[in-house]
Amino acid sequence: MKAESTWRGAPSSLRIEDATWDDAELLWRWANDPQVRRQSLNPEPIALETHLAWFAARLQSQQTRIWIVRNQGIPVAQIRYDVTAPSIAEIDYAVAASHRGQGIGTWLLAATHDLACRTLNVTRVRGIVRQSNPASARAFEKAGFQKIGSILLKDIDCRIYERMCAPPVV
């Protein structure tokens, strides 16, 4: 699927596609990137077998959407939306180390928001960001998310960002 985005400056070569089983090992490698683990609520490395079982369940879930961003066919980022409460989807995303600092995270958050709202039938989308991750906080803010508070999760100070979904067209 080609991304529909109003994000200025997004390269026309960026495409958003549904994740498939073929993406499992790539996403496992990205999830185990040391910088990703440092910003995660669980800093321990993820075993491949654990990831594969988890990924298979996520691909089958009607409460989850996982998309891969490709730039000229090369995977550069992933984003996952999980329905975690009635009408709320929570975001997890990662940008490949070689493509960080280029605005792809912001573009990805903005480009997939409305699609996630429609396909998961939620009214708002939430992101939980460690206080120690200012780059991700900026990405959420630039993508139109509002900081609504802070929370302590697993003894880690985090910020909570939310963005409302547009009402459905009737």
PDB file of C-alpha atoms in Angstrom:
ATOM      1  CA  MET A   1       0.000   0.000   0.000  1.00  0.00           C
ATOM      2  CA  LYS A   2       1.344   3.436  -0.804  1.00  0.00           C
ATOM      3  CA  ALA A   3       1.252   5.827   2.126  1.00  0.00           C
ATOM      4  CA  GLU A   4      -1.211   8.667   2.097  1.00  0.00           C
ATOM      5  CA  SER A   5       0.481  11.444   4.003  1.00  0.00           C
ATOM      6  CA  THR A   6       0.191  15.169   4.465  1.00  0.00           C
ATOM      7  CA  TRP A   7       3.640  15.249   6.041  1.00  0.00           C
ATOM      8  CA  ARG A   8       5.689  17.867   4.216  1.00  0.00           C
ATOM      9  CA  GLY A   9       9.059  16.750   2.995  1.00  0.00           C
ATOM     10  CA  ALA A  10       8.288  13.052   2.905  1.00  0.00           C
ATOM     11  CA  PRO A  11      10.230  11.442   0.085  1.00  0.00           C
ATOM     12  CA  SER A  12       7.932  10.047  -2.580  1.00  0.00           C
ATOM     13  CA  SER A  13      10.038   6.884  -2.429  1.00  0.00           C
ATOM     14  CA  LEU A  14       8.704   5.991   1.044  1.00  0.00           C
ATOM     15  CA  ARG A  15       6.052   3.281   0.980  1.00  0.00           C
ATOM     16  CA  ILE A  16       4.106   1.670   3.794  1.00  0.00           C
ATOM     17  CA  GLU A  17       3.356  -2.029   3.466  1.00  0.00           C
ATOM     18  CA  ASP A  18       1.712  -4.614   5.697  1.00  0.00           C
ATOM     19  CA  ALA A  19       4.274  -6.670   7.586  1.00  0.00           C
ATOM     20  CA  THR A  20       4.432 -10.334   6.597  1.00  0.00           C
ATOM     21  CA  TRP A  21       6.080 -13.440   7.994  1.00  0.00           C
ATOM     22  CA  ASP A  22       9.042 -12.659   5.715  1.00  0.00           C
ATOM     23  CA  ASP A  23       9.750  -9.588   7.898  1.00  0.00           C
ATOM     24  CA  ALA A  24      10.048 -11.594  11.138  1.00  0.00           C
ATOM     25  CA  GLU A  25      13.836 -11.862  11.356  1.00  0.00           C
ATOM     26  CA  LEU A  26      14.417  -8.267  10.232  1.00  0.00           C
ATOM     27  CA  LEU A  27      12.088  -6.975  12.949  1.00  0.00           C
ATOM     28  CA  TRP A  28      13.815  -9.234  15.481  1.00  0.00           C
ATOM     29  CA  ARG A  29      17.200  -7.734  14.525  1.00  0.00           C
ATOM     30  CA  TRP A  30      15.801  -4.199  14.813  1.00  0.00           C
ATOM     31  CA  ALA A  31      14.181  -5.015  18.176  1.00  0.00           C
ATOM     32  CA  ASN A  32      17.551  -6.237  19.472  1.00  0.00           C
ATOM     33  CA  ASP A  33      19.488  -3.190  18.279  1.00  0.00           C
ATOM     34  CA  PRO A  34      21.311  -1.947  21.420  1.00  0.00           C
ATOM     35  CA  GLN A  35      19.871   1.570  21.111  1.00  0.00           C
ATOM     36  CA  VAL A  36      16.330   0.183  20.737  1.00  0.00           C
ATOM     37  CA  ARG A  37      16.802  -2.054  23.788  1.00  0.00           C
ATOM     38  CA  ARG A  38      18.074   0.938  25.821  1.00  0.00           C
ATOM     39  CA  GLN A  39      14.869   2.870  25.047  1.00  0.00           C
ATOM     40  CA  SER A  40      12.571  -0.100  25.634  1.00  0.00           C
ATOM     41  CA  LEU A  41      10.705  -0.780  28.866  1.00  0.00           C
ATOM     42  CA  ASN A  42      12.405  -4.197  28.808  1.00  0.00           C
ATOM     43  CA  PRO A  43      16.110  -3.725  28.029  1.00  0.00           C
ATOM     44  CA  GLU A  44      16.907  -7.452  27.825  1.00  0.00           C
ATOM     45  CA  PRO A  45      17.646  -8.967  24.389  1.00  0.00           C
ATOM     46  CA  ILE A  46      14.795 -10.942  22.826  1.00  0.00           C
ATOM     47  CA  ALA A  47      15.388 -14.580  21.884  1.00  0.00           C
ATOM     48  CA  LEU A  48      14.576 -15.399  18.259  1.00  0.00           C
ATOM     49  CA  GLU A  49      12.181 -18.211  19.234  1.00  0.00           C
ATOM     50  CA  THR A  50      10.308 -15.882  21.596  1.00  0.00           C
ATOM     51  CA  HIS A  51      10.079 -13.209  18.913  1.00  0.00           C
ATOM     52  CA  LEU A  52       8.848 -15.618  16.232  1.00  0.00           C
ATOM     53  CA  ALA A  53       6.035 -16.925  18.459  1.00  0.00           C
ATOM     54  CA  TRP A  54       5.068 -13.378  19.437  1.00  0.00           C
ATOM     55  CA  PHE A  55       5.223 -12.149  15.822  1.00  0.00           C
ATOM     56  CA  ALA A  56       3.042 -14.998  14.536  1.00  0.00           C
ATOM     57  CA  ALA A  57       0.400 -14.123  17.140  1.00  0.00           C
ATOM     58  CA  ARG A  58       0.573 -10.400  16.309  1.00  0.00           C
ATOM     59  CA  LEU A  59       0.163 -11.063  12.569  1.00  0.00           C
ATOM     60  CA  GLN A  60      -3.001 -13.073  13.288  1.00  0.00           C
ATOM     61  CA  SER A  61      -4.482 -10.604  15.759  1.00  0.00           C
ATOM     62  CA  GLN A  62      -7.401  -8.419  14.694  1.00  0.00           C
ATOM     63  CA  GLN A  63      -6.272  -6.002  17.430  1.00  0.00           C
ATOM     64  CA  THR A  64      -2.847  -5.344  15.879  1.00  0.00           C
ATOM     65  CA  ARG A  65      -1.518  -3.704  12.724  1.00  0.00           C
ATOM     66  CA  ILE A  66       2.169  -3.855  11.789  1.00  0.00           C
ATOM     67  CA  TRP A  67       3.524  -1.871   8.881  1.00  0.00           C
ATOM     68  CA  ILE A  68       6.975  -1.704   7.310  1.00  0.00           C
ATOM     69  CA  VAL A  69       8.297   1.456   5.670  1.00  0.00           C
ATOM     70  CA  ARG A  70      10.478   0.937   2.632  1.00  0.00           C
ATOM     71  CA  ASN A  71      12.580   3.551   0.901  1.00  0.00           C
ATOM     72  CA  GLN A  72      13.181   2.499  -2.710  1.00  0.00           C
ATOM     73  CA  GLY A  73      12.412  -1.071  -1.630  1.00  0.00           C
ATOM     74  CA  ILE A  74      14.774  -1.079   1.364  1.00  0.00           C
ATOM     75  CA  PRO A  75      13.148  -1.527   4.806  1.00  0.00           C
ATOM     76  CA  VAL A  76      13.859   1.547   6.944  1.00  0.00           C
ATOM     77  CA  ALA A  77      11.267   1.460   9.753  1.00  0.00           C
ATOM     78  CA  GLN A  78       8.389  -0.418  11.325  1.00  0.00           C
ATOM     79  CA  ILE A  79       5.363   0.654  13.308  1.00  0.00           C
ATOM     80  CA  ARG A  80       2.922  -1.426  15.292  1.00  0.00           C
ATOM     81  CA  TYR A  81      -0.471  -0.404  16.667  1.00  0.00           C
ATOM     82  CA  ASP A  82      -2.045  -2.608  19.359  1.00  0.00           C
ATOM     83  CA  VAL A  83      -5.515  -2.076  20.798  1.00  0.00           C
ATOM     84  CA  THR A  84      -4.723  -1.989  24.524  1.00  0.00           C
ATOM     85  CA  ALA A  85      -8.022  -0.682  25.917  1.00  0.00           C
ATOM     86  CA  PRO A  86     -11.466   0.016  24.487  1.00  0.00           C
ATOM     87  CA  SER A  87     -11.032   2.659  21.768  1.00  0.00           C
ATOM     88  CA  ILE A  88      -7.266   3.110  22.366  1.00  0.00           C
ATOM     89  CA  ALA A  89      -4.384   1.843  20.240  1.00  0.00           C
ATOM     90  CA  GLU A  90      -0.830   2.010  21.524  1.00  0.00           C
ATOM     91  CA  ILE A  91       2.165   2.563  19.246  1.00  0.00           C
ATOM     92  CA  ASP A  92       5.529   0.870  19.081  1.00  0.00           C
ATOM     93  CA  TYR A  93       7.915   1.922  16.326  1.00  0.00           C
ATOM     94  CA  ALA A  94      11.553   1.639  15.353  1.00  0.00           C
ATOM     95  CA  VAL A  95      13.687   3.190  12.646  1.00  0.00           C
ATOM     96  CA  ALA A  96      16.668   1.285  11.228  1.00  0.00           C
ATOM     97  CA  ALA A  97      19.934   2.568  12.696  1.00  0.00           C
ATOM     98  CA  SER A  98      21.142   3.656   9.251  1.00  0.00           C
ATOM     99  CA  HIS A  99      18.084   5.898   8.779  1.00  0.00           C
ATOM    100  CA  ARG A 100      17.705   7.569  12.179  1.00  0.00           C
ATOM    101  CA  GLY A 101      17.775  11.343  12.430  1.00  0.00           C
ATOM    102  CA  GLN A 102      16.130  11.864   9.018  1.00  0.00           C
ATOM    103  CA  GLY A 103      12.548  12.519  10.170  1.00  0.00           C
ATOM    104  CA  ILE A 104      11.278   9.075   9.179  1.00  0.00           C
ATOM    105  CA  GLY A 105       9.853   8.440  12.663  1.00  0.00           C
ATOM    106  CA  THR A 106       7.799  11.630  12.540  1.00  0.00           C
ATOM    107  CA  TRP A 107       6.648  10.889   9.001  1.00  0.00           C
ATOM    108  CA  LEU A 108       5.732   7.324   9.977  1.00  0.00           C
ATOM    109  CA  LEU A 109       3.670   8.430  12.993  1.00  0.00           C
ATOM    110  CA  ALA A 110       1.813  11.023  10.913  1.00  0.00           C
ATOM    111  CA  ALA A 111       1.344   8.836   7.828  1.00  0.00           C
ATOM    112  CA  THR A 112      -0.104   5.816   9.647  1.00  0.00           C
ATOM    113  CA  HIS A 113      -2.248   7.516  12.289  1.00  0.00           C
ATOM    114  CA  ASP A 114      -5.500   7.825  10.320  1.00  0.00           C
ATOM    115  CA  LEU A 115      -5.055   4.395   8.775  1.00  0.00           C
ATOM    116  CA  ALA A 116      -4.664   2.821  12.228  1.00  0.00           C
ATOM    117  CA  CYS A 117      -7.711   4.705  13.509  1.00  0.00           C
ATOM    118  CA  ARG A 118      -9.860   3.367  10.666  1.00  0.00           C
ATOM    119  CA  THR A 119      -8.613  -0.210  10.552  1.00  0.00           C
ATOM    120  CA  LEU A 120      -8.605  -0.737  14.329  1.00  0.00           C
ATOM    121  CA  ASN A 121     -11.783   1.285  14.956  1.00  0.00           C
ATOM    122  CA  VAL A 122     -10.292   3.313  17.804  1.00  0.00           C
ATOM    123  CA  THR A 123     -10.891   6.912  18.861  1.00  0.00           C
ATOM    124  CA  ARG A 124      -7.367   7.760  19.994  1.00  0.00           C
ATOM    125  CA  VAL A 125      -3.805   6.615  19.616  1.00  0.00           C
ATOM    126  CA  ARG A 126      -1.257   6.636  22.416  1.00  0.00           C
ATOM    127  CA  GLY A 127       2.515   6.507  22.595  1.00  0.00           C
ATOM    128  CA  ILE A 128       4.576   5.841  25.724  1.00  0.00           C
ATOM    129  CA  VAL A 129       8.057   7.396  25.529  1.00  0.00           C
ATOM    130  CA  ARG A 130      10.891   7.127  28.029  1.00  0.00           C
ATOM    131  CA  GLN A 131      11.954  10.474  29.490  1.00  0.00           C
ATOM    132  CA  SER A 132      15.457   9.559  28.316  1.00  0.00           C
ATOM    133  CA  ASN A 133      14.321   9.459  24.659  1.00  0.00           C
ATOM    134  CA  PRO A 134      13.947  13.085  23.495  1.00  0.00           C
ATOM    135  CA  ALA A 135      14.183  12.128  19.800  1.00  0.00           C
ATOM    136  CA  SER A 136      11.055   9.974  20.036  1.00  0.00           C
ATOM    137  CA  ALA A 137       9.259  12.642  22.092  1.00  0.00           C
ATOM    138  CA  ARG A 138      10.003  15.205  19.347  1.00  0.00           C
ATOM    139  CA  ALA A 139       8.765  12.787  16.673  1.00  0.00           C
ATOM    140  CA  PHE A 140       5.429  12.376  18.469  1.00  0.00           C
ATOM    141  CA  GLU A 141       5.074  16.136  18.993  1.00  0.00           C
ATOM    142  CA  LYS A 142       5.898  16.964  15.366  1.00  0.00           C
ATOM    143  CA  ALA A 143       3.379  14.313  14.228  1.00  0.00           C
ATOM    144  CA  GLY A 144       0.567  16.091  16.082  1.00  0.00           C
ATOM    145  CA  PHE A 145       0.505  14.133  19.339  1.00  0.00           C
ATOM    146  CA  GLN A 146      -0.052  15.976  22.619  1.00  0.00           C
ATOM    147  CA  LYS A 147       1.727  15.134  25.851  1.00  0.00           C
ATOM    148  CA  ILE A 148      -1.082  14.254  28.259  1.00  0.00           C
ATOM    149  CA  GLY A 149       0.956  13.203  31.266  1.00  0.00           C
ATOM    150  CA  SER A 150       3.709  11.120  32.742  1.00  0.00           C
ATOM    151  CA  ILE A 151       3.808   7.636  34.206  1.00  0.00           C
ATOM    152  CA  LEU A 152       6.251   5.394  36.019  1.00  0.00           C
ATOM    153  CA  LEU A 153       6.408   1.996  34.263  1.00  0.00           C
ATOM    154  CA  LYS A 154       8.777  -0.697  35.558  1.00  0.00           C
ATOM    155  CA  ASP A 155      10.571   2.040  37.545  1.00  0.00           C
ATOM    156  CA  ILE A 156      11.116   4.013  34.315  1.00  0.00           C
ATOM    157  CA  ASP A 157       9.898   7.603  33.939  1.00  0.00           C
ATOM    158  CA  CYS A 158       7.813   7.879  30.773  1.00  0.00           C
ATOM    159  CA  ARG A 159       5.785  10.497  28.925  1.00  0.00           C
ATOM    160  CA  ILE A 160       2.341   9.706  27.538  1.00  0.00           C
ATOM    161  CA  TYR A 161       1.399  11.148  24.148  1.00  0.00           C
ATOM    162  CA  GLU A 162      -2.027  10.942  22.527  1.00  0.00           C
ATOM    163  CA  ARG A 163      -3.662  11.993  19.302  1.00  0.00           C
ATOM    164  CA  MET A 164      -7.380  11.780  18.718  1.00  0.00           C
ATOM    165  CA  CYS A 165      -8.796  10.078  15.651  1.00  0.00           C
ATOM    166  CA  ALA A 166     -11.053  11.950  13.266  1.00  0.00           C
ATOM    167  CA  PRO A 167     -14.724  11.028  13.689  1.00  0.00           C
ATOM    168  CA  PRO A 168     -15.898   8.441  11.155  1.00  0.00           C
ATOM    169  CA  VAL A 169     -17.508   9.814   8.021  1.00  0.00           C
ATOM    170  CA  VAL A 170     -21.188   8.846   7.837  1.00  0.00           C
TER     171      VAL A 170
END
